[in-house]
Amino acid sequence: MKVAIIGAGLAGTAAAWALRQAGAEPVIYEAGPEIAPGASGNPVGLYNPRLSAERSFYSDAFPLALKAFEQLRDTDWNECGALHLITDDKRQKKFADAVKSWGWPRGEMRIVNKAEASEIAGVNVHYDALYLARSGVISPKKLCRSYATAVPVKLNTLITNLNEVQADAIIVAAGMATKSLPLKAVRGQITFVQSTAASERLKCNLCYGGYFSPAKRSEHALGATFQRWLDHDQIIGDDDYDNIAKLVRVAPELAEGLEITGQRAAVRTTPPDHFPVIGHLRDNIYVSAGHGSHGIVSSIAAAQILTNMILERPLPFPAQAIQKVSPQRFNQ
Ligand SMILES: Cc1cc2nc3c(=O)[nH]c(=O)nc-3n(C[C@H](O)[C@H](O)[C@H](O)COP(=O)(O)OP(=O)(O)OC[C@H]3O[C@@H](n4cnc5c(N)ncnc54)[C@H](O)[C@@H]3O)c2cc1C
């Protein structure tokens, strides 16, 4: 079975990997000059499920992502864990409800007090937190390259008409260019900073609306801005200071003396209900888009769902979760 995939970001390359593993023959068409030229090209990303009080698509997607990472090479994967700081009552209730309803083992997901959070983090933490032991960091850019190993990728190939693509099935994984869906652009910028003696001690991700990851080769990733009103990938100087200011609010001693070493901006693609769009569009055309700010996890789950849909195998998710992400939900 020949499957054409439009877009070599996380959505497209993950789909290619899953299809190839299942015995299909994927080919990727990418408009840009390299794999992951868009949102998926960040050198560092945090992988987390999108947290919600009720069990959701993301609670089922997260273990699939871990399984994939275990099989891939050269991705800079570091399962360092993540502390989601409880900075207000809303987060406290949501996290407590999630612990109850998701039913994950205590070793993988639990509320910790400040003292335990500090022990886990290796630095002073000023808030109780939701601890996700199996979250961590990975390089999205390298992940895309690893997914695409041994898959033909036609670079500099802008597909303007799907009728001209010869394949048994087509997956549109074109980010913001995915037509006919109510997707919104949300620009974002991550900032890289040189570590200090104090920040070098951080052992896990701190998440607080923004995020701060442990140093790798003396550099931290600090993210990210969210601008629903912008759709360009130019660098904005003030964004770096916004990212640092968020860290100052929750961990001032970690933010002290950090020097900016670089930054990267790109555009996320987000549907109004913040769930990705995964499923059958029409004829032999399928879609994986709208991965918002959790694309590392949702793209591999999308890849498994679409692979099984195309090959007419049982779907790896409960029917309710499939409906939640289906493109048909916008027609109701
Ligand atoms: C600043 C920032 C920080 C982020 N941090 C995280 C994080 O820490 N953790 C996380 O999980 N997620 C994060 N995300 C979100 C994540 O990057 C996205 O969810 C993910 O990259 C989306 O992947 P995609 O393949 O759908 O889109 P893209 O990466 O945009 O890929 C779409 C591809 O399609 C190609 N294309 C478009 N049109 C055509 C066409 N007609 N023909 C051929 N090719 C075409 C494009 O060139 C592009 O390469 C972040 C995003 C940003 C912007």
mmCIF file of C-alpha atoms and ligand atoms in Angstrom:
data_model
loop_
_atom_site.group_PDB
_atom_site.id
_atom_site.type_symbol
_atom_site.label_atom_id
_atom_site.label_comp_id
_atom_site.label_asym_id
_atom_site.label_seq_id
_atom_site.Cartn_x
_atom_site.Cartn_y
_atom_site.Cartn_z
ATOM 1 C CA MET A 1 0.000 0.000 0.000
ATOM 2 C CA LYS A 2 1.517 3.333 -1.117
ATOM 3 C CA VAL A 3 0.783 6.293 1.168
ATOM 4 C CA ALA A 4 1.714 9.875 0.258
ATOM 5 C CA ILE A 5 2.263 12.188 3.226
ATOM 6 C CA ILE A 6 2.170 15.968 2.790
ATOM 7 C CA GLY A 7 4.500 17.628 5.315
ATOM 8 C CA ALA A 8 7.694 16.487 7.059
ATOM 9 C CA GLY A 9 6.972 17.839 10.530
ATOM 10 C CA LEU A 10 6.168 15.690 13.574
ATOM 11 C CA ALA A 11 2.737 14.741 12.190
ATOM 12 C CA GLY A 12 4.025 13.646 8.790
ATOM 13 C CA THR A 13 7.228 11.886 9.835
ATOM 14 C CA ALA A 14 5.547 10.047 12.741
ATOM 15 C CA ALA A 15 2.875 8.814 10.324
ATOM 16 C CA ALA A 16 5.581 7.624 7.928
ATOM 17 C CA TRP A 17 7.322 5.737 10.738
ATOM 18 C CA ALA A 18 4.145 4.016 11.929
ATOM 19 C CA LEU A 19 3.100 3.103 8.371
ATOM 20 C CA ARG A 20 6.508 1.689 7.540
ATOM 21 C CA GLN A 21 6.472 -0.396 10.717
ATOM 22 C CA ALA A 22 3.086 -1.755 9.657
ATOM 23 C CA GLY A 23 4.438 -2.806 6.242
ATOM 24 C CA ALA A 24 3.089 0.064 4.085
ATOM 25 C CA GLU A 25 5.191 2.200 1.714
ATOM 26 C CA PRO A 26 5.081 5.858 2.767
ATOM 27 C CA VAL A 27 6.584 8.750 0.780
ATOM 28 C CA ILE A 28 6.819 12.242 2.283
ATOM 29 C CA TYR A 29 6.466 15.476 0.267
ATOM 30 C CA GLU A 30 7.887 18.528 2.028
ATOM 31 C CA ALA A 31 7.688 22.097 0.711
ATOM 32 C CA GLY A 32 10.764 23.212 2.652
ATOM 33 C CA PRO A 33 14.433 22.444 2.014
ATOM 34 C CA GLU A 34 14.844 20.084 4.997
ATOM 35 C CA ILE A 35 12.921 17.821 7.361
ATOM 36 C CA ALA A 36 10.998 19.815 10.018
ATOM 37 C CA PRO A 37 11.494 23.359 8.746
ATOM 38 C CA GLY A 38 8.388 24.630 10.615
ATOM 39 C CA ALA A 39 6.955 24.256 14.127
ATOM 40 C CA SER A 40 8.602 20.838 14.500
ATOM 41 C CA GLY A 41 12.118 22.182 13.994
ATOM 42 C CA ASN A 42 12.871 23.176 17.598
ATOM 43 C CA PRO A 43 16.093 21.639 18.930
ATOM 44 C CA VAL A 44 14.456 21.009 22.340
ATOM 45 C CA GLY A 45 10.867 20.240 23.317
ATOM 46 C CA LEU A 46 9.118 19.016 26.426
ATOM 47 C CA TYR A 47 6.834 16.042 26.048
ATOM 48 C CA ASN A 48 3.848 16.048 28.357
ATOM 49 C CA PRO A 49 0.254 14.900 28.059
ATOM 50 C CA ARG A 50 -2.126 17.871 27.914
ATOM 51 C CA LEU A 51 -3.497 17.799 31.450
ATOM 52 C CA SER A 52 -7.228 17.708 32.078
ATOM 53 C CA ALA A 53 -9.495 16.795 34.980
ATOM 54 C CA GLU A 54 -11.110 13.971 33.009
ATOM 55 C CA ARG A 55 -9.283 11.132 31.259
ATOM 56 C CA SER A 56 -8.715 12.281 27.697
ATOM 57 C CA PHE A 57 -7.103 11.498 24.361
ATOM 58 C CA TYR A 58 -3.766 12.570 25.871
ATOM 59 C CA SER A 59 -3.832 10.057 28.732
ATOM 60 C CA ASP A 60 -4.019 7.269 26.109
ATOM 61 C CA ALA A 61 -1.563 8.968 23.735
ATOM 62 C CA PHE A 62 1.265 9.449 26.230
ATOM 63 C CA PRO A 63 2.215 5.737 26.687
ATOM 64 C CA LEU A 64 2.248 5.330 22.876
ATOM 65 C CA ALA A 65 4.766 8.159 22.635
ATOM 66 C CA LEU A 66 7.022 6.535 25.235
ATOM 67 C CA LYS A 67 6.889 3.226 23.337
ATOM 68 C CA ALA A 68 7.950 4.996 20.140
ATOM 69 C CA PHE A 69 10.817 6.882 21.839
ATOM 70 C CA GLU A 70 12.164 3.585 23.181
ATOM 71 C CA GLN A 71 12.532 2.306 19.618
ATOM 72 C CA LEU A 72 14.129 5.411 18.093
ATOM 73 C CA ARG A 73 17.776 6.530 18.084
ATOM 74 C CA ASP A 74 19.525 9.931 18.142
ATOM 75 C CA THR A 75 16.624 11.953 19.500
ATOM 76 C CA ASP A 76 18.260 13.474 22.635
ATOM 77 C CA TRP A 77 15.499 11.819 24.665
ATOM 78 C CA ASN A 78 15.858 12.412 28.399
ATOM 79 C CA GLU A 79 13.131 11.041 30.662
ATOM 80 C CA CYS A 80 13.982 13.532 33.394
ATOM 81 C CA GLY A 81 10.435 13.960 34.754
ATOM 82 C CA ALA A 82 8.352 17.122 35.059
ATOM 83 C CA LEU A 83 6.991 19.109 37.964
ATOM 84 C CA HIS A 84 3.819 21.008 37.044
ATOM 85 C CA LEU A 85 3.768 23.706 39.703
ATOM 86 C CA ILE A 86 0.483 24.329 41.501
ATOM 87 C CA THR A 87 0.475 28.095 41.222
ATOM 88 C CA ASP A 88 -3.274 28.649 41.755
ATOM 89 C CA ASP A 89 -6.491 26.975 42.945
ATOM 90 C CA LYS A 90 -7.591 26.125 39.401
ATOM 91 C CA ARG A 91 -4.456 24.099 38.735
ATOM 92 C CA GLN A 92 -4.735 22.449 42.150
ATOM 93 C CA LYS A 93 -8.251 21.185 41.398
ATOM 94 C CA LYS A 94 -7.444 20.140 37.820
ATOM 95 C CA PHE A 95 -4.327 18.213 38.837
ATOM 96 C CA ALA A 96 -6.019 16.518 41.820
ATOM 97 C CA ASP A 97 -8.922 15.461 39.565
ATOM 98 C CA ALA A 98 -6.503 14.211 36.903
ATOM 99 C CA VAL A 99 -4.639 12.035 39.409
ATOM 100 C CA LYS A 100 -7.973 10.465 40.411
ATOM 101 C CA SER A 101 -9.539 9.998 36.992
ATOM 102 C CA TRP A 102 -6.489 9.080 34.883
ATOM 103 C CA GLY A 103 -5.644 6.155 37.174
ATOM 104 C CA TRP A 104 -1.910 6.195 36.408
ATOM 105 C CA PRO A 105 0.425 4.403 38.863
ATOM 106 C CA ARG A 106 1.566 6.600 41.779
ATOM 107 C CA GLY A 107 5.178 6.215 40.664
ATOM 108 C CA GLU A 108 4.292 7.937 37.372
ATOM 109 C CA MET A 109 1.826 10.617 38.475
ATOM 110 C CA ARG A 110 1.231 12.117 41.907
ATOM 111 C CA ILE A 111 0.894 15.366 43.800
ATOM 112 C CA VAL A 112 4.056 16.202 45.767
ATOM 113 C CA ASN A 113 4.577 18.862 48.422
ATOM 114 C CA LYS A 114 7.247 21.566 48.172
ATOM 115 C CA ALA A 115 9.804 19.508 50.104
ATOM 116 C CA GLU A 116 9.451 16.443 47.878
ATOM 117 C CA ALA A 117 9.315 18.640 44.768
ATOM 118 C CA SER A 118 12.610 20.258 45.836
ATOM 119 C CA GLU A 119 14.189 16.861 46.372
ATOM 120 C CA ILE A 120 13.069 15.687 42.915
ATOM 121 C CA ALA A 121 14.168 18.910 41.219
ATOM 122 C CA GLY A 122 17.530 19.241 42.982
ATOM 123 C CA VAL A 123 16.737 22.934 43.562
ATOM 124 C CA ASN A 124 14.419 24.833 45.882
ATOM 125 C CA VAL A 125 10.811 24.592 44.627
ATOM 126 C CA HIS A 126 8.336 27.086 46.130
ATOM 127 C CA TYR A 127 5.108 25.290 45.155
ATOM 128 C CA ASP A 128 3.478 21.913 45.589
ATOM 129 C CA ALA A 129 3.353 20.208 42.205
ATOM 130 C CA LEU A 130 1.960 17.473 40.033
ATOM 131 C CA TYR A 131 4.885 15.156 39.335
ATOM 132 C CA LEU A 132 4.966 13.242 36.051
ATOM 133 C CA ALA A 133 7.931 10.923 36.385
ATOM 134 C CA ARG A 134 7.942 9.761 32.739
ATOM 135 C CA SER A 135 7.734 13.203 31.111
ATOM 136 C CA GLY A 136 10.929 14.737 29.852
ATOM 137 C CA VAL A 137 12.698 16.393 26.965
ATOM 138 C CA ILE A 138 13.446 15.325 23.429
ATOM 139 C CA SER A 139 14.624 17.114 20.297
ATOM 140 C CA PRO A 140 11.583 17.453 17.971
ATOM 141 C CA LYS A 141 13.876 18.143 15.004
ATOM 142 C CA LYS A 142 15.927 14.996 15.659
ATOM 143 C CA LEU A 143 12.766 13.034 16.397
ATOM 144 C CA CYS A 144 11.424 13.923 12.933
ATOM 145 C CA ARG A 145 14.702 12.850 11.327
ATOM 146 C CA SER A 146 14.658 9.601 13.255
ATOM 147 C CA TYR A 147 11.011 8.892 12.310
ATOM 148 C CA ALA A 148 11.901 9.522 8.670
ATOM 149 C CA THR A 149 14.906 7.171 8.580
ATOM 150 C CA ALA A 150 14.601 4.909 5.522
ATOM 151 C CA VAL A 151 11.503 6.776 4.280
ATOM 152 C CA PRO A 152 11.765 8.583 0.893
ATOM 153 C CA VAL A 153 11.389 12.334 1.540
ATOM 154 C CA LYS A 154 10.921 14.626 -1.454
ATOM 155 C CA LEU A 155 12.169 18.027 -0.242
ATOM 156 C CA ASN A 156 11.423 21.391 -1.911
ATOM 157 C CA THR A 157 8.185 19.854 -3.191
ATOM 158 C CA LEU A 158 5.146 22.023 -2.596
ATOM 159 C CA ILE A 159 1.951 20.056 -3.203
ATOM 160 C CA THR A 160 -0.744 22.376 -4.518
ATOM 161 C CA ASN A 161 -3.228 19.828 -5.848
ATOM 162 C CA LEU A 162 -3.912 16.527 -4.090
ATOM 163 C CA ASN A 163 -5.451 15.109 -7.289
ATOM 164 C CA GLU A 164 -1.961 15.055 -8.780
ATOM 165 C CA VAL A 165 -0.568 12.847 -6.001
ATOM 166 C CA GLN A 166 -0.419 9.186 -7.017
ATOM 167 C CA ALA A 167 -1.023 6.956 -3.970
ATOM 168 C CA ASP A 168 -3.502 4.523 -2.458
ATOM 169 C CA ALA A 169 -3.973 6.921 0.469
ATOM 170 C CA ILE A 170 -2.876 10.486 1.246
ATOM 171 C CA ILE A 171 -2.223 11.976 4.678
ATOM 172 C CA VAL A 172 -2.343 15.764 4.886
ATOM 173 C CA ALA A 173 0.061 16.752 7.685
ATOM 174 C CA ALA A 174 0.761 20.259 6.473
ATOM 175 C CA GLY A 175 0.389 22.254 9.710
ATOM 176 C CA MET A 176 -1.182 25.661 9.069
ATOM 177 C CA ALA A 177 -1.445 24.895 5.348
ATOM 178 C CA THR A 178 -4.001 22.142 6.062
ATOM 179 C CA LYS A 179 -7.098 23.499 4.300
ATOM 180 C CA SER A 180 -10.825 23.269 5.133
ATOM 181 C CA LEU A 181 -10.416 22.974 8.927
ATOM 182 C CA PRO A 182 -10.988 25.711 11.534
ATOM 183 C CA LEU A 183 -7.311 25.917 12.539
ATOM 184 C CA LYS A 184 -5.779 28.998 14.143
ATOM 185 C CA ALA A 185 -2.142 30.070 14.117
ATOM 186 C CA VAL A 186 -0.522 30.687 17.495
ATOM 187 C CA ARG A 187 2.991 32.073 17.190
ATOM 188 C CA GLY A 188 5.535 31.090 19.842
ATOM 189 C CA GLN A 189 9.187 31.668 20.707
ATOM 190 C CA ILE A 190 11.541 29.633 22.868
ATOM 191 C CA THR A 191 14.638 31.139 24.421
ATOM 192 C CA PHE A 192 17.964 29.450 25.141
ATOM 193 C CA VAL A 193 19.985 30.615 28.130
ATOM 194 C CA GLN A 194 23.419 29.776 29.487
ATOM 195 C CA SER A 195 23.262 27.864 32.768
ATOM 196 C CA THR A 196 24.571 29.238 36.065
ATOM 197 C CA ALA A 197 25.986 27.289 39.024
ATOM 198 C CA ALA A 198 22.507 27.427 40.623
ATOM 199 C CA SER A 199 20.533 26.438 37.500
ATOM 200 C CA GLU A 200 22.900 23.546 36.635
ATOM 201 C CA ARG A 201 21.497 21.704 39.656
ATOM 202 C CA LEU A 202 17.999 21.443 38.132
ATOM 203 C CA LYS A 203 17.254 17.767 37.402
ATOM 204 C CA CYS A 204 13.734 17.824 35.917
ATOM 205 C CA ASN A 205 11.448 20.080 33.867
ATOM 206 C CA LEU A 206 9.634 22.845 35.710
ATOM 207 C CA CYS A 207 6.269 23.695 34.091
ATOM 208 C CA TYR A 208 4.249 26.739 35.201
ATOM 209 C CA GLY A 209 2.494 28.082 32.110
ATOM 210 C CA GLY A 210 6.053 28.581 30.877
ATOM 211 C CA TYR A 211 8.737 25.939 31.238
ATOM 212 C CA PHE A 212 12.399 25.548 32.159
ATOM 213 C CA SER A 213 14.317 22.391 31.248
ATOM 214 C CA PRO A 214 17.502 20.976 32.816
ATOM 215 C CA ALA A 215 20.787 22.206 31.318
ATOM 216 C CA LYS A 216 22.247 20.268 28.431
ATOM 217 C CA ARG A 217 25.792 21.238 27.494
ATOM 218 C CA SER A 218 25.412 24.300 29.782
ATOM 219 C CA GLU A 219 22.236 25.529 28.054
ATOM 220 C CA HIS A 220 18.602 25.574 29.186
ATOM 221 C CA ALA A 221 15.486 25.851 27.039
ATOM 222 C CA LEU A 222 13.000 28.373 28.366
ATOM 223 C CA GLY A 223 9.578 28.534 26.833
ATOM 224 C CA ALA A 224 7.405 29.613 25.363
ATOM 225 C CA THR A 225 5.343 32.579 24.294
ATOM 226 C CA PHE A 226 1.784 32.202 22.925
ATOM 227 C CA GLN A 227 0.520 34.850 20.515
ATOM 228 C CA ARG A 228 -2.853 34.060 18.989
ATOM 229 C CA TRP A 229 -2.735 37.308 17.048
ATOM 230 C CA LEU A 230 0.529 36.552 15.189
ATOM 231 C CA ASP A 231 1.362 34.069 12.449
ATOM 232 C CA HIS A 232 4.987 34.813 11.579
ATOM 233 C CA ASP A 233 8.254 33.187 12.653
ATOM 234 C CA GLN A 234 10.401 36.303 13.022
ATOM 235 C CA ILE A 235 12.323 36.704 16.298
ATOM 236 C CA ILE A 236 10.839 39.214 18.751
ATOM 237 C CA GLY A 237 13.330 40.529 21.338
ATOM 238 C CA ASP A 238 10.683 41.128 24.022
ATOM 239 C CA ASP A 239 9.603 37.477 23.893
ATOM 240 C CA ASP A 240 12.895 36.383 25.472
ATOM 241 C CA TYR A 241 12.254 38.744 28.372
ATOM 242 C CA ASP A 242 8.653 37.458 28.692
ATOM 243 C CA ASN A 243 9.989 33.892 28.944
ATOM 244 C CA ILE A 244 12.537 34.917 31.600
ATOM 245 C CA ALA A 245 9.924 36.982 33.491
ATOM 246 C CA LYS A 246 7.672 33.903 33.808
ATOM 247 C CA LEU A 247 10.551 31.975 35.381
ATOM 248 C CA VAL A 248 11.376 34.886 37.716
ATOM 249 C CA ARG A 249 7.810 34.753 39.080
ATOM 250 C CA VAL A 250 8.094 31.089 40.184
ATOM 251 C CA ALA A 251 11.824 30.519 40.745
ATOM 252 C CA PRO A 252 13.728 33.827 41.045
ATOM 253 C CA GLU A 253 16.971 32.225 42.230
ATOM 254 C CA LEU A 254 17.081 30.025 39.102
ATOM 255 C CA ALA A 255 16.502 33.007 36.824
ATOM 256 C CA GLU A 256 19.272 35.121 38.363
ATOM 257 C CA GLY A 257 22.192 35.767 36.021
ATOM 258 C CA LEU A 258 20.823 33.776 33.051
ATOM 259 C CA GLU A 259 22.246 35.041 29.771
ATOM 260 C CA ILE A 260 20.364 34.644 26.521
ATOM 261 C CA THR A 261 22.250 32.529 23.980
ATOM 262 C CA GLY A 262 19.624 32.085 21.263
ATOM 263 C CA GLN A 263 15.988 31.690 20.368
ATOM 264 C CA ARG A 264 13.650 30.121 17.803
ATOM 265 C CA ALA A 265 10.173 31.200 16.752
ATOM 266 C CA ALA A 266 7.532 29.254 14.817
ATOM 267 C CA VAL A 267 3.778 28.932 14.399
ATOM 268 C CA ARG A 268 1.635 26.338 16.164
ATOM 269 C CA THR A 269 -1.648 25.183 14.643
ATOM 270 C CA THR A 270 -4.564 24.917 17.045
ATOM 271 C CA PRO A 271 -8.263 24.053 16.629
ATOM 272 C CA PRO A 272 -10.849 25.916 18.761
ATOM 273 C CA ASP A 273 -11.299 22.974 21.189
ATOM 274 C CA HIS A 274 -7.537 22.350 21.538
ATOM 275 C CA PHE A 275 -7.749 18.711 20.457
ATOM 276 C CA PRO A 276 -5.773 17.636 17.386
ATOM 277 C CA VAL A 277 -7.552 16.776 14.146
ATOM 278 C CA ILE A 278 -6.957 13.132 13.227
ATOM 279 C CA GLY A 279 -8.981 10.979 10.865
ATOM 280 C CA HIS A 280 -10.594 10.505 7.491
ATOM 281 C CA LEU A 281 -11.362 13.641 5.445
ATOM 282 C CA ARG A 282 -12.846 12.352 2.166
ATOM 283 C CA ASP A 283 -12.154 9.707 -0.512
ATOM 284 C CA ASN A 284 -8.639 8.375 0.161
ATOM 285 C CA ILE A 285 -7.540 11.494 2.084
ATOM 286 C CA TYR A 286 -6.712 11.558 5.807
ATOM 287 C CA VAL A 287 -5.500 14.331 8.120
ATOM 288 C CA SER A 288 -3.149 14.811 11.077
ATOM 289 C CA ALA A 289 -3.057 18.472 12.100
ATOM 290 C CA GLY A 290 -3.879 20.957 14.854
ATOM 291 C CA HIS A 291 -1.355 19.499 17.278
ATOM 292 C CA GLY A 292 -1.131 22.781 19.205
ATOM 293 C CA SER A 293 1.519 22.858 21.931
ATOM 294 C CA HIS A 294 1.559 19.086 22.625
ATOM 295 C CA GLY A 295 2.519 17.821 19.177
ATOM 296 C CA ILE A 296 5.345 15.577 20.365
ATOM 297 C CA VAL A 297 2.836 13.295 22.086
ATOM 298 C CA SER A 298 -0.244 13.771 19.897
ATOM 299 C CA SER A 299 1.540 13.289 16.545
ATOM 300 C CA ILE A 300 2.636 9.726 17.294
ATOM 301 C CA ALA A 301 -0.819 8.798 18.579
ATOM 302 C CA ALA A 302 -2.238 10.306 15.367
ATOM 303 C CA ALA A 303 0.234 8.238 13.366
ATOM 304 C CA GLN A 304 -0.914 4.999 14.992
ATOM 305 C CA ILE A 305 -4.600 5.861 14.532
ATOM 306 C CA LEU A 306 -4.219 6.768 10.840
ATOM 307 C CA THR A 307 -2.048 3.744 10.102
ATOM 308 C CA ASN A 308 -4.711 1.438 11.485
ATOM 309 C CA MET A 309 -7.525 3.338 9.727
ATOM 310 C CA ILE A 310 -5.748 3.146 6.356
ATOM 311 C CA LEU A 311 -4.809 -0.520 6.781
ATOM 312 C CA GLU A 312 -8.303 -1.292 8.142
ATOM 313 C CA ARG A 313 -7.039 -2.661 11.450
ATOM 314 C CA PRO A 314 -8.621 -2.213 14.903
ATOM 315 C CA LEU A 315 -8.022 1.298 16.229
ATOM 316 C CA PRO A 316 -5.617 1.661 19.179
ATOM 317 C CA PHE A 317 -7.925 4.079 21.060
ATOM 318 C CA PRO A 318 -11.414 3.960 22.604
ATOM 319 C CA ALA A 319 -14.171 5.067 20.184
ATOM 320 C CA GLN A 320 -14.940 8.119 22.326
ATOM 321 C CA ALA A 321 -11.342 9.377 22.028
ATOM 322 C CA ILE A 322 -11.396 8.841 18.248
ATOM 323 C CA GLN A 323 -14.610 10.909 17.973
ATOM 324 C CA LYS A 324 -13.076 13.681 20.077
ATOM 325 C CA VAL A 325 -10.256 14.160 17.530
ATOM 326 C CA SER A 326 -12.192 13.380 14.349
ATOM 327 C CA PRO A 327 -12.377 16.085 11.622
ATOM 328 C CA GLN A 328 -16.127 15.319 11.410
ATOM 329 C CA ARG A 329 -16.654 16.970 14.813
ATOM 330 C CA PHE A 330 -16.607 20.366 13.070
ATOM 331 C CA ASN A 331 -19.579 19.402 10.879
ATOM 332 C CA GLN A 332 -21.963 18.866 13.807
HETATM 333 C C1 LIG B 1 7.756 27.887 20.120
HETATM 334 C C2 LIG B 1 7.130 26.550 20.133
HETATM 335 C C3 LIG B 1 7.408 25.665 21.169
HETATM 336 C C4 LIG B 1 6.827 24.411 21.202
HETATM 337 N N1 LIG B 1 7.130 23.568 22.233
HETATM 338 C C5 LIG B 1 6.580 22.333 22.268
HETATM 339 C C6 LIG B 1 6.905 21.438 23.303
HETATM 340 O O1 LIG B 1 7.728 21.737 24.183
HETATM 341 N N2 LIG B 1 6.299 20.216 23.308
HETATM 342 C C7 LIG B 1 5.389 19.840 22.344
HETATM 343 O O2 LIG B 1 4.852 18.722 22.406
HETATM 344 N N3 LIG B 1 5.070 20.689 21.348
HETATM 345 C C8 LIG B 1 5.641 21.914 21.287
HETATM 346 N N4 LIG B 1 5.314 22.762 20.284
HETATM 347 C C9 LIG B 1 4.284 22.349 19.317
HETATM 348 C C10 LIG B 1 4.833 21.422 18.234
HETATM 349 O O3 LIG B 1 6.013 21.963 17.732
HETATM 350 C C11 LIG B 1 3.754 21.266 17.157
HETATM 351 O O4 LIG B 1 2.583 20.726 17.719
HETATM 352 C C12 LIG B 1 4.222 20.350 16.029
HETATM 353 O O5 LIG B 1 5.460 20.766 15.544
HETATM 354 C C13 LIG B 1 3.211 20.308 14.903
HETATM 355 O O6 LIG B 1 3.716 19.447 13.920
HETATM 356 P P1 LIG B 1 3.081 19.396 12.465
HETATM 357 O O7 LIG B 1 3.814 18.351 11.720
HETATM 358 O O8 LIG B 1 1.597 19.321 12.566
HETATM 359 O O9 LIG B 1 3.375 20.849 11.837
HETATM 360 P P2 LIG B 1 4.700 21.453 11.174
HETATM 361 O O10 LIG B 1 5.917 21.170 11.949
HETATM 362 O O11 LIG B 1 4.393 22.894 10.908
HETATM 363 O O12 LIG B 1 4.842 20.659 9.798
HETATM 364 C C14 LIG B 1 4.039 20.900 8.678
HETATM 365 C C15 LIG B 1 4.956 20.726 7.472
HETATM 366 O O13 LIG B 1 4.171 20.730 6.291
HETATM 367 C C16 LIG B 1 4.909 21.388 5.283
HETATM 368 N N5 LIG B 1 3.945 21.817 4.271
HETATM 369 C C17 LIG B 1 2.939 22.722 4.429
HETATM 370 N N6 LIG B 1 2.238 22.835 3.279
HETATM 371 C C18 LIG B 1 2.793 21.965 2.404
HETATM 372 C C19 LIG B 1 2.487 21.622 1.048
HETATM 373 N N7 LIG B 1 1.447 22.175 0.393
HETATM 374 N N8 LIG B 1 3.293 20.710 0.417
HETATM 375 C C20 LIG B 1 4.336 20.128 1.068
HETATM 376 N N9 LIG B 1 4.650 20.423 2.361
HETATM 377 C C21 LIG B 1 3.889 21.332 3.017
HETATM 378 C C22 LIG B 1 5.571 22.542 6.020
HETATM 379 O O14 LIG B 1 6.680 23.037 5.330
HETATM 380 C C23 LIG B 1 5.940 21.878 7.346
HETATM 381 O O15 LIG B 1 7.246 21.347 7.322
HETATM 382 C C24 LIG B 1 5.912 24.020 20.186
HETATM 383 C C25 LIG B 1 5.648 24.889 19.141
HETATM 384 C C26 LIG B 1 6.254 26.137 19.094
HETATM 385 C C27 LIG B 1 5.965 27.044 17.946
#
